[in-house]
XYZ file of C-alpha atoms in Angstrom:
705
model
C 0.050 -0.053 -0.039
C 1.218 3.410 -0.858
C 0.023 6.740 0.598
C 0.676 10.260 -0.629
C -0.427 12.801 2.067
C -2.512 15.977 1.084
C -0.217 18.912 0.839
C -0.884 21.841 3.104
C -3.407 24.220 1.614
C -4.457 21.661 -1.138
C -7.576 19.810 -1.878
C -6.050 17.476 -4.260
C -6.821 13.851 -3.518
C -3.830 11.516 -2.622
C -2.910 8.395 -4.528
C -4.487 5.400 -2.940
C -3.775 1.829 -3.173
C -7.040 0.955 -1.506
C -9.959 3.089 -0.495
C -12.376 5.692 -1.902
C -12.102 8.807 -3.887
C -12.884 12.307 -2.207
C -16.335 12.696 -0.802
C -16.618 16.213 -2.348
C -16.117 18.123 0.997
C -12.265 18.234 0.821
C -12.078 14.837 2.670
C -10.794 11.542 1.323
C -10.944 8.204 2.950
C -8.696 5.123 2.799
C -7.147 2.408 4.815
C -4.000 2.766 6.770
C -2.633 -0.257 8.733
C -5.927 -2.011 8.501
C -7.896 0.937 9.835
C -10.205 3.274 7.841
C -8.844 6.800 8.022
C -9.996 10.217 6.818
C -7.555 12.754 5.293
C -8.407 16.405 5.397
C -6.907 19.415 3.689
C -5.191 21.526 6.442
C -3.531 24.882 6.718
C 0.381 24.817 7.212
C 1.103 23.387 10.501
C 3.974 23.031 12.965
C 6.474 20.358 13.340
C 5.709 16.684 12.486
C 3.471 15.113 14.985
C 2.894 18.583 16.871
C -0.632 18.970 18.272
C -2.307 21.865 16.641
C -2.906 24.702 18.863
C -6.399 26.035 19.222
C -7.263 29.524 18.232
C -7.243 32.153 20.889
C -10.554 33.061 22.597
C -12.207 36.299 21.480
C -10.701 39.399 23.127
C -14.076 40.708 24.135
C -17.057 38.968 25.670
C -19.612 41.063 23.763
C -23.034 39.277 23.538
C -23.948 37.811 20.149
C -27.017 40.056 19.744
C -24.800 43.052 20.077
C -22.372 41.749 17.434
C -25.108 41.021 14.862
C -24.367 42.966 11.799
C -26.804 44.605 9.459
C -24.869 43.860 6.337
C -24.671 40.564 4.370
C -21.669 41.237 2.022
C -22.562 38.080 0.024
C -25.743 39.657 -1.136
C -25.138 40.863 -4.779
C -28.545 42.537 -4.992
C -31.129 44.173 -2.739
C -30.555 46.245 0.214
C -27.914 44.008 1.808
C -29.383 44.287 5.264
C -29.417 41.174 7.433
C -30.678 40.756 10.984
C -29.287 37.315 11.379
C -25.708 37.112 12.601
C -23.055 36.238 10.071
C -20.313 33.701 10.635
C -17.804 36.463 11.150
C -19.903 37.998 13.853
C -20.448 34.583 15.529
C -16.674 33.965 15.565
C -16.091 37.296 17.108
C -18.404 36.309 20.062
C -17.619 32.643 20.400
C -14.067 32.439 18.906
C -12.578 30.270 16.173
C -13.483 26.586 16.253
C -10.835 24.220 17.527
C -8.778 22.555 14.900
C -8.822 18.766 14.507
C -5.822 16.802 15.624
C -4.023 15.367 12.631
C -1.014 13.411 11.961
C 0.461 13.209 8.518
C -2.633 15.028 7.229
C -4.721 12.191 8.791
C -7.494 13.267 11.274
C -6.995 11.530 14.505
C -9.594 13.620 16.531
C -12.478 15.732 15.412
C -12.812 18.917 17.556
C -15.666 21.631 17.665
C -17.580 19.617 15.334
C -20.976 20.915 16.609
C -19.824 24.432 16.477
C -18.350 23.906 12.964
C -21.657 22.572 11.799
C -23.480 25.686 13.153
C -20.920 27.902 11.259
C -21.396 25.860 8.058
C -25.137 25.972 8.157
C -25.009 29.824 8.971
C -22.756 30.368 6.058
C -24.977 28.247 3.858
C -28.031 30.453 4.768
C -26.197 33.642 3.976
C -25.081 32.279 0.647
C -28.766 31.381 -0.207
C -29.845 34.829 0.847
C -27.242 36.315 -1.415
C -28.215 34.165 -4.336
C -31.400 36.180 -4.841
C -32.546 36.782 -8.551
C -35.998 38.160 -8.964
C -37.515 37.916 -12.427
C -36.592 40.920 -14.650
C -39.216 43.494 -15.315
C -41.652 43.419 -16.888
C -42.868 40.127 -15.378
C -46.156 38.414 -14.808
C -47.721 38.075 -11.458
C -47.470 34.364 -11.567
C -43.703 34.478 -12.272
C -43.137 36.899 -9.431
C -45.098 34.683 -7.110
C -43.282 31.571 -8.158
C -39.912 33.291 -7.562
C -40.869 34.649 -4.170
C -42.415 31.295 -2.959
C -39.190 29.441 -4.153
C -36.655 31.890 -2.513
C -38.741 31.964 0.713
C -38.955 28.080 0.647
C -35.107 27.850 0.246
C -34.349 30.354 3.015
C -36.895 28.534 5.405
C -35.249 25.218 4.703
C -31.917 26.746 5.400
C -33.223 28.103 8.651
C -34.546 24.744 9.558
C -31.266 23.102 9.037
C -29.440 25.918 10.923
C -31.809 25.482 13.801
C -31.281 21.808 14.032
C -27.479 22.405 14.157
C -28.099 24.991 17.078
C -30.206 22.364 18.921
C -27.529 19.815 18.330
C -24.907 22.088 19.813
C -27.011 23.141 22.829
C -28.226 19.518 23.639
C -24.895 17.902 22.805
C -21.572 17.520 24.562
C -21.691 18.735 28.060
C -18.360 20.466 27.599
C -19.864 22.983 25.172
C -19.127 26.411 26.632
C -21.173 28.604 24.528
C -24.703 27.288 24.802
C -26.032 30.796 25.608
C -24.405 32.322 22.535
C -25.875 29.537 20.318
C -29.265 29.898 22.039
C -29.162 33.611 21.139
C -28.528 32.603 17.503
C -31.432 30.287 17.583
C -33.695 32.995 18.871
C -32.509 35.153 15.733
C -33.237 32.101 13.533
C -36.816 31.776 14.815
C -37.342 35.587 14.394
C -36.188 35.253 10.709
C -38.508 32.168 10.229
C -41.426 34.277 11.639
C -40.568 37.125 9.234
C -40.591 34.660 6.302
C -43.852 33.263 7.352
C -45.329 36.731 7.453
C -43.930 37.467 4.001
C -45.294 34.062 2.575
C -48.802 35.060 4.047
C -48.621 38.512 2.425
C -47.706 36.855 -0.921
C -50.846 34.584 -0.706
C -53.039 37.613 0.069
C -51.685 40.094 -2.468
C -49.108 38.470 -4.675
C -45.611 39.746 -5.088
C -44.936 43.372 -6.259
C -42.873 44.194 -9.409
C -39.209 45.086 -9.006
C -38.877 43.768 -5.441
C -36.436 41.044 -4.320
C -36.912 38.829 -1.238
C -33.769 40.451 -0.055
C -35.525 43.913 -0.361
C -38.575 42.765 1.428
C -36.707 41.234 4.259
C -34.593 44.470 4.677
C -37.747 46.543 4.846
C -39.523 44.121 7.100
C -36.633 44.391 9.597
C -37.026 48.218 9.753
C -38.478 49.893 12.747
C -41.470 50.113 12.276
C -41.739 47.247 9.884
C -42.704 48.004 6.327
C -45.143 45.706 4.540
C -44.607 44.005 1.353
C -47.166 46.194 -0.504
C -45.477 49.374 1.119
C -42.072 48.011 -0.068
C -43.373 47.657 -3.609
C -44.851 51.183 -3.442
C -41.593 52.800 -2.250
C -39.469 51.093 -4.935
C -42.066 51.878 -7.556
C -41.929 55.641 -6.678
C -38.077 55.600 -6.837
C -38.199 53.837 -10.291
C -40.749 56.435 -11.380
C -38.346 59.140 -10.411
C -35.886 57.786 -12.845
C -33.427 56.472 -10.125
C -30.930 53.829 -11.149
C -30.891 50.631 -8.864
C -27.722 52.003 -7.219
C -29.395 55.306 -6.521
C -32.519 53.584 -5.224
C -30.548 51.527 -2.768
C -28.437 54.401 -1.693
C -31.626 56.500 -0.947
C -33.318 53.687 0.879
C -30.279 52.947 2.977
C -30.384 56.482 4.291
C -34.110 56.292 4.887
C -34.020 53.037 6.814
C -31.826 54.617 9.227
C -34.899 56.736 10.124
C -37.921 55.665 12.194
C -40.360 56.263 9.338
C -43.396 53.947 8.515
C -43.907 52.471 5.102
C -46.423 55.011 3.964
C -44.133 57.869 4.876
C -41.245 56.300 2.905
C -43.478 55.885 -0.102
C -44.820 59.332 0.056
C -41.401 60.928 0.630
C -40.190 59.041 -2.401
C -43.162 60.103 -4.474
C -42.460 63.779 -3.720
C -38.855 63.589 -3.951
C -38.456 65.168 -0.515
C -34.967 66.448 0.495
C -33.162 64.284 2.940
C -33.038 67.046 5.507
C -36.839 67.557 5.418
C -37.387 63.798 5.728
C -35.236 63.858 8.799
C -37.383 66.570 10.295
C -40.396 64.532 10.033
C -38.577 61.552 11.474
C -37.192 63.464 14.352
C -40.551 65.072 15.223
C -42.612 61.780 14.756
C -45.056 63.419 12.292
C -45.885 60.879 9.559
C -45.539 61.867 5.954
C -48.935 61.886 4.273
C -50.603 64.025 1.617
C -52.215 66.077 4.265
C -49.022 66.625 6.279
C -46.487 67.010 3.519
C -47.009 70.649 2.721
C -49.031 70.049 -0.475
C -51.555 72.663 0.671
C -49.649 74.913 3.034
C -46.403 75.792 1.169
C -44.576 78.627 -0.440
C -46.373 78.243 -3.751
C -49.759 79.172 -2.065
C -48.394 82.187 -0.186
C -49.621 85.555 -1.211
C -46.981 87.968 -2.351
C -44.711 89.156 0.474
C -44.277 85.463 1.795
C -43.919 84.722 5.468
C -43.832 87.721 7.814
C -42.015 87.377 11.090
C -44.322 87.965 14.074
C -41.824 87.533 16.802
C -39.182 85.167 18.316
C -39.633 83.215 21.494
C -37.049 81.498 23.689
C -36.786 78.508 21.149
C -38.691 79.419 18.045
C -39.652 82.129 15.571
C -43.271 82.572 14.571
C -44.435 83.667 11.078
C -47.638 85.048 9.624
C -48.748 83.778 6.321
C -51.661 84.604 4.111
C -52.523 81.877 1.542
C -54.570 81.654 -1.690
C -55.439 78.145 -2.698
C -56.225 76.538 -6.156
C -59.843 76.763 -5.568
C -59.672 80.519 -4.914
C -60.196 80.334 -1.146
C -58.058 82.320 1.290
C -56.635 81.603 4.698
C -54.471 83.695 6.960
C -52.681 81.961 9.864
C -49.466 81.456 11.958
C -46.628 79.195 10.900
C -44.450 77.916 13.638
C -41.394 75.716 12.418
C -41.003 72.388 14.224
C -38.389 72.294 16.975
C -36.720 69.108 18.387
C -34.466 68.565 21.394
C -34.441 70.440 24.603
C -35.836 69.265 27.950
C -39.532 68.445 27.663
C -41.924 70.097 30.105
C -42.864 68.014 33.199
C -46.429 67.857 32.030
C -45.436 66.147 28.740
C -43.479 63.508 30.636
C -46.308 63.009 33.305
C -48.997 62.581 30.715
C -47.077 59.842 28.790
C -46.361 61.722 25.619
C -43.211 60.504 23.813
C -40.283 62.690 24.604
C -38.233 61.357 21.612
C -40.629 61.929 18.828
C -43.695 63.672 20.282
C -45.434 64.610 17.086
C -46.717 67.831 18.579
C -47.915 69.159 15.220
C -50.076 66.039 14.660
C -51.513 66.514 18.119
C -52.794 69.991 17.212
C -54.215 68.714 14.023
C -55.997 65.795 15.724
C -57.594 68.142 18.264
C -58.886 70.327 15.387
C -60.322 67.330 13.461
C -62.069 66.044 16.612
C -63.531 69.471 17.394
C -64.851 69.822 13.856
C -66.454 66.480 14.025
C -68.045 67.205 17.276
C -69.400 70.518 15.893
C -67.989 72.604 18.934
C -65.985 75.178 17.103
C -63.622 75.735 20.013
C -60.289 74.845 18.500
C -58.402 76.706 15.752
C -57.748 75.141 12.302
C -54.297 73.337 12.446
C -52.408 71.851 9.525
C -48.895 70.819 8.887
C -47.068 73.027 6.378
C -43.681 73.274 4.765
C -41.931 76.667 4.095
C -38.527 77.903 3.181
C -37.092 79.542 6.340
C -33.569 80.922 6.125
C -32.922 79.038 2.910
C -33.965 75.663 4.416
C -37.153 73.671 3.907
C -38.872 73.578 7.373
C -41.691 71.534 8.451
C -44.124 73.049 11.103
C -47.590 73.898 12.374
C -49.924 76.211 10.533
C -52.706 77.458 12.802
C -55.471 79.904 12.221
C -55.545 83.232 14.014
C -57.619 83.286 17.152
C -58.849 86.917 17.545
C -59.853 88.072 21.045
C -58.412 88.156 24.516
C -57.363 85.640 27.157
C -58.699 85.869 30.716
C -55.087 86.277 31.953
C -52.139 87.994 30.439
C -48.409 87.454 31.172
C -45.766 90.274 31.057
C -46.315 93.539 29.288
C -49.693 94.385 27.827
C -50.438 96.832 25.054
C -53.722 98.580 25.700
C -55.372 100.611 22.955
C -56.110 104.383 23.621
C -58.418 106.723 22.003
C -56.586 109.430 20.149
C -57.614 111.975 22.722
C -56.168 109.933 25.599
C -53.047 109.176 23.731
C -52.536 112.963 23.077
C -53.232 113.642 26.827
C -50.576 111.303 28.024
C -48.033 112.305 25.529
C -47.691 115.737 27.100
C -45.341 114.544 29.765
C -43.557 110.993 29.868
C -44.485 110.901 33.566
C -48.086 110.767 32.843
C -47.809 107.398 31.118
C -45.977 105.919 33.955
C -48.588 107.261 36.397
C -51.361 105.910 34.314
C -49.692 102.482 34.384
C -48.948 102.389 38.071
C -52.553 103.552 38.917
C -53.706 100.234 37.197
C -51.170 98.217 39.172
C -48.313 98.003 36.577
C -44.661 98.766 37.051
C -44.362 101.449 34.288
C -46.030 102.647 31.147
C -44.655 103.736 27.622
C -46.769 105.133 24.814
C -46.712 103.332 21.433
C -48.664 103.795 18.347
C -52.274 103.634 19.012
C -51.888 102.737 22.713
C -49.712 102.364 25.777
C -47.443 99.508 26.786
C -48.121 98.571 30.356
C -44.910 97.186 31.768
C -45.278 94.188 33.867
C -41.903 92.617 33.645
C -38.464 93.200 35.174
C -34.991 92.013 34.332
C -32.617 90.577 36.874
C -29.087 88.954 36.912
C -28.850 85.229 37.485
C -26.484 82.346 37.151
C -26.879 79.687 34.455
C -25.810 76.020 34.860
C -22.383 76.921 33.863
C -22.072 79.440 36.527
C -22.064 82.486 34.123
C -24.007 85.633 34.958
C -26.979 85.934 32.587
C -29.777 88.533 32.317
C -33.220 86.775 33.118
C -36.676 88.325 33.194
C -39.601 87.940 35.476
C -43.074 88.306 33.903
C -45.934 89.201 36.180
C -49.577 88.520 35.145
C -52.664 90.641 34.865
C -56.314 89.744 34.495
C -59.210 90.891 32.318
C -62.523 91.566 34.049
C -64.647 89.102 31.889
C -68.205 88.407 33.062
C -68.046 84.697 33.809
C -71.903 84.678 34.194
C -72.261 85.325 30.510
C -74.424 82.326 29.122
C -72.399 82.130 25.860
C -69.056 82.279 27.775
C -70.159 79.615 29.947
C -71.468 77.290 27.371
C -68.527 77.630 24.930
C -65.915 77.306 27.690
C -67.585 74.247 29.094
C -67.488 72.915 25.448
C -63.704 73.505 25.539
C -63.542 71.572 28.743
C -65.341 68.572 27.272
C -63.193 68.598 24.209
C -59.979 68.828 26.424
C -61.142 65.959 28.524
C -61.454 63.689 25.476
C -58.234 64.768 24.076
C -56.360 64.506 27.389
C -55.239 68.115 27.242
C -53.059 68.693 30.339
C -52.127 72.519 30.013
C -55.404 74.415 29.631
C -54.599 77.472 31.708
C -56.133 80.955 31.498
C -53.544 82.101 29.037
C -54.026 79.584 26.274
C -57.705 80.084 25.430
C -59.188 83.152 23.740
C -62.531 84.746 24.223
C -64.126 86.363 21.174
C -66.566 89.301 21.530
C -68.643 91.036 18.866
C -68.909 94.816 18.038
C -71.455 95.129 20.870
C -69.095 93.631 23.437
C -71.091 90.422 23.724
C -69.144 87.062 23.861
C -69.482 85.223 20.623
C -67.111 82.279 21.089
C -64.130 80.729 22.749
C -60.966 79.119 21.169
C -58.486 76.877 22.816
C -54.957 77.437 21.424
C -51.569 75.466 22.035
C -53.162 72.108 21.848
C -49.999 70.097 21.567
C -49.969 68.818 25.172
C -52.696 66.292 24.380
C -53.314 62.575 23.996
C -50.776 61.337 26.533
C -51.125 57.478 27.149
C -51.051 57.713 30.981
C -54.424 59.617 31.066
C -56.863 56.781 30.975
C -59.506 58.706 32.970
C -60.227 62.249 31.976
C -60.589 63.326 35.665
C -56.980 62.558 36.329
C -55.999 65.743 34.699
C -56.939 67.961 37.610
C -54.429 68.932 40.278
C -55.947 67.235 43.386
C -56.449 64.004 41.456
C -52.973 63.877 40.173
C -51.473 64.542 43.642
C -53.724 61.894 45.184
C -52.833 59.375 42.469
C -49.053 59.982 42.491
C -48.348 61.299 46.003
C -46.705 64.411 44.285
C -46.551 67.725 46.308
C -47.533 69.653 43.138
C -49.300 68.816 39.884
C -47.707 69.689 36.530
C -51.246 69.697 34.907
C -53.661 72.541 34.376
C -56.928 70.930 34.167
C -60.374 70.287 35.821
C -62.839 67.358 36.521
C -65.538 66.439 34.073
C -68.159 69.182 34.113
C -71.397 68.692 35.765
C -73.418 70.157 33.071
C -73.458 69.801 29.243
C -75.324 71.310 26.276
C -77.660 68.840 24.471
C -75.734 69.311 21.236
C -72.419 68.503 22.781
C -73.961 65.488 24.724
C -75.384 64.084 21.590
C -72.250 64.479 19.582
C -69.982 62.691 22.245
C -72.562 59.970 22.726
C -72.588 59.356 18.910
C -68.695 59.156 18.819
C -67.443 55.519 18.426
C -63.977 54.325 19.456
C -63.246 53.571 15.756
C -64.169 57.130 14.645
C -62.082 58.565 17.455
C -59.061 56.571 16.357
C -59.563 57.715 12.683
C -59.836 61.271 13.619
C -56.595 61.052 15.714
C -54.965 59.957 12.518
C -51.437 58.505 12.110
C -48.529 59.516 14.210
C -49.931 58.810 17.668
C -49.195 55.570 19.313
C -51.589 52.635 19.898
C -51.346 53.229 23.582
C -52.477 56.889 23.048
C -55.452 55.778 20.996
C -56.484 53.195 23.564
C -56.177 55.858 26.350
C -58.412 58.268 24.430
C -60.934 55.498 23.721
C -61.067 54.877 27.489
C -61.594 58.487 28.320
C -64.405 58.589 25.753
C -66.075 55.491 27.388
C -65.970 57.222 30.848
C -67.219 60.479 29.439
C -70.122 58.697 27.800
C -71.047 57.022 31.039
C -70.815 60.484 32.743
C -73.133 62.064 30.223
C -75.693 59.527 30.574
C -75.658 60.111 34.392
C -76.115 63.906 33.698
C -79.068 63.039 31.450
C -80.666 61.233 34.292
C -80.053 64.151 36.725
C -81.505 66.711 34.299
C -78.117 68.408 33.935
C -78.331 68.603 30.082
C -79.264 72.134 28.810
C -81.079 72.684 25.516
C -80.913 76.495 25.371
C -78.008 78.908 25.646
C -79.746 81.168 27.916
C -80.209 78.458 30.384
C -76.456 78.636 31.112
C -76.878 82.069 32.956
C -79.040 80.446 35.873
C -77.972 80.255 39.419
C -78.366 76.599 39.311
C -75.789 76.261 36.569
C -73.523 78.653 38.541
C -73.476 76.017 41.403
C -73.017 73.107 38.982
C -69.975 74.912 37.481
C -68.463 75.457 40.942
C -69.571 79.036 41.588
C -71.253 78.093 44.792
C -72.038 81.149 47.000
C -72.026 79.026 50.096
C -68.512 77.568 49.323
C -67.166 81.122 48.763
C -68.733 82.333 52.014
C -67.180 79.546 53.918
C -63.879 80.288 52.382
C -64.147 83.933 53.453
C -65.095 82.835 56.984
C -62.131 80.546 57.240
C -59.820 83.374 56.183
C -60.980 85.440 59.181
C -59.837 82.689 61.564
C -56.341 82.736 63.215
C -53.976 80.736 60.873
C -53.483 77.209 62.056
C -52.374 74.094 60.070
C -55.939 72.744 60.200
C -57.376 76.143 59.040
C -54.905 76.429 56.301
C -55.563 72.868 55.153
C -59.344 73.365 55.052
C -58.691 76.736 52.886
C -56.475 74.918 50.543
C -58.964 72.073 50.094
C -61.821 74.407 49.447
C -59.740 76.458 46.905
C -58.710 73.267 45.103
C -62.346 72.106 44.903
C -63.521 75.427 43.459
C -60.681 75.502 40.898
C -61.030 71.880 39.856
C -64.757 71.962 39.142
C -64.705 73.991 35.785
C -62.770 76.427 33.834
C -65.488 78.952 34.559
C -65.216 78.511 38.362
C -61.364 78.569 38.241
C -61.107 81.820 36.197
C -63.981 83.568 38.079
C -62.315 82.557 41.337
C -58.980 83.872 40.137
C -60.490 87.182 39.057
C -62.240 87.415 42.442
C -58.792 86.881 44.167
C -56.899 89.390 41.757
C -59.236 92.063 43.026
C -59.103 91.199 46.737
C -56.446 93.281 48.577
C -53.967 91.212 50.509
C -54.589 88.201 48.291
C -51.377 86.404 47.228
C -53.088 86.329 43.796
C -53.619 90.177 43.828
C -52.680 91.514 40.352
C -53.620 94.363 38.013
C -57.086 93.994 36.607
C -57.927 95.627 33.226
C -61.302 96.282 31.742
C -62.134 93.995 28.884
C -63.865 96.952 27.290
C -60.437 98.591 26.710
C -59.591 95.836 24.286
C -62.328 95.983 21.697
């Protein structure tokens, strides 16, 4: 018998006197000394008979799921994204398999055979995933379906074999030291199989779209949030329609798949050819890209000559005025506020369960407007998402209709209109303007065109977080003496309270709603502005938004919310509209961009409100006529209870003790938590009471016609 050993690095079979030819795997079998032996090709090795050293262990113990790569370099087509670990990533975690012991090229002892089998099956899967050739366009639906089912079937079979090799390793030799790593790989395998099963189901339902490979579909399905097969086809079709080459398509999608956009947003962005920077703004804010949110209506092309006009700049944003003329000839004038991201979110946002990463504030305003319109209340401004050029950059933001009128409470300086005669009288001496302002309780006064600026703010020096001296400003507040017994004011403000309860509005204070009056000074309507702090997922019960309820529920010393309990009275029109609202219709009106948890919370609030309204019907607390809102009974139902106010005045005459102070605070909380009407009328009462901690300048509402 003669034997020629396999040379290092070669797979050439040796010459055999007896035995078999190579098996096709780089191995050959023969007899040596009466024994059957297997010879393998091996890398160059040390001295004759030297035991091969095992490869060094990985230098870091990084878990397998953290090492999983998103690129399958074998894939010649498609998006080349892969959620299943590659052999390279697995080796980086587990290490190289131990080499077999060989003598004269003859295997004496197989080592790491289970691990090698896992690596082999894993490599086989990636090769199958890379060998993806969809039918060239144009193709028939039958051909595309046959292709997809075949490729999905091959990948599923590869996954089955890979999972069996994982099980064999996990259940095999007790000395296997990386069971946890292989178990993690098995979890990935099962996730990939579930993904393929979902793709197979989508194929059965709707066929396979033109120009999509299985690799493409898997890449989109692994996106967060997942993109359906139909949406994948729509995205790629839009890119092809835009004249992009396959390479340009994949480059665009690779950038977009790094953003948390849903499939419909990706398809619409592709259709419009949106600039990358603008797409990123939508992704960062959480506003979905849809025909109604993409600026197709509110954009520079529809602006009247003159474009956007700056109205003012706040601490974090600049606000613009825009007048629009649309294709149908209608006109609209509103405020455009570009979207802002980053910064520390207000405590009310966090406490209500609104996402702090992608809060979709613009979409929340839009949803409040749509719900208001559906209910027929007319207490929220029109709100739309627009896109405008600001400083040479396309900016997405909120377009909101103007809300004329005055708020019950004003913060900082106030410009009060003056008659020409009064303006002339005060202009004789600068001291007269100051005296006029101080007589009304303000710090100073300065004449301006058509009126007087009543100064109610002051600057002071403070230290910032870095320890630097900065100039800060304190803004005091002032009140307007609205008549909160007015039937229209009561009805419309209570409508706003019902709308806020449904939408989970947590920041309805006296400065963010506007009261409108007619030429005769009579109240004509109420409009709630700044509706972005709405629809938090935490607020399952609409009553949780008021301060005492929040403090009782959380144990907090102070509530970040500005809200009230459900009203104890309702108009028949509002009652009917709320009772007719279905959970499905509410979800539809909220639109895309809000989370399932937020939709569920709103539906739960609706259910509680409907139960409460039925209770009010049974108690006779549903009003048919506007004039009924001016009655004394309604005053008490809204919280303006003369007996409660008298008891509060009595307690204030007693010597201050902890118990007396507790009773006073509880009574004040009860009055302010009952309704917006009782809260604001009580605040006005306190503003006018000398010695009150809430004492502040009170202006006549008639001065602001």
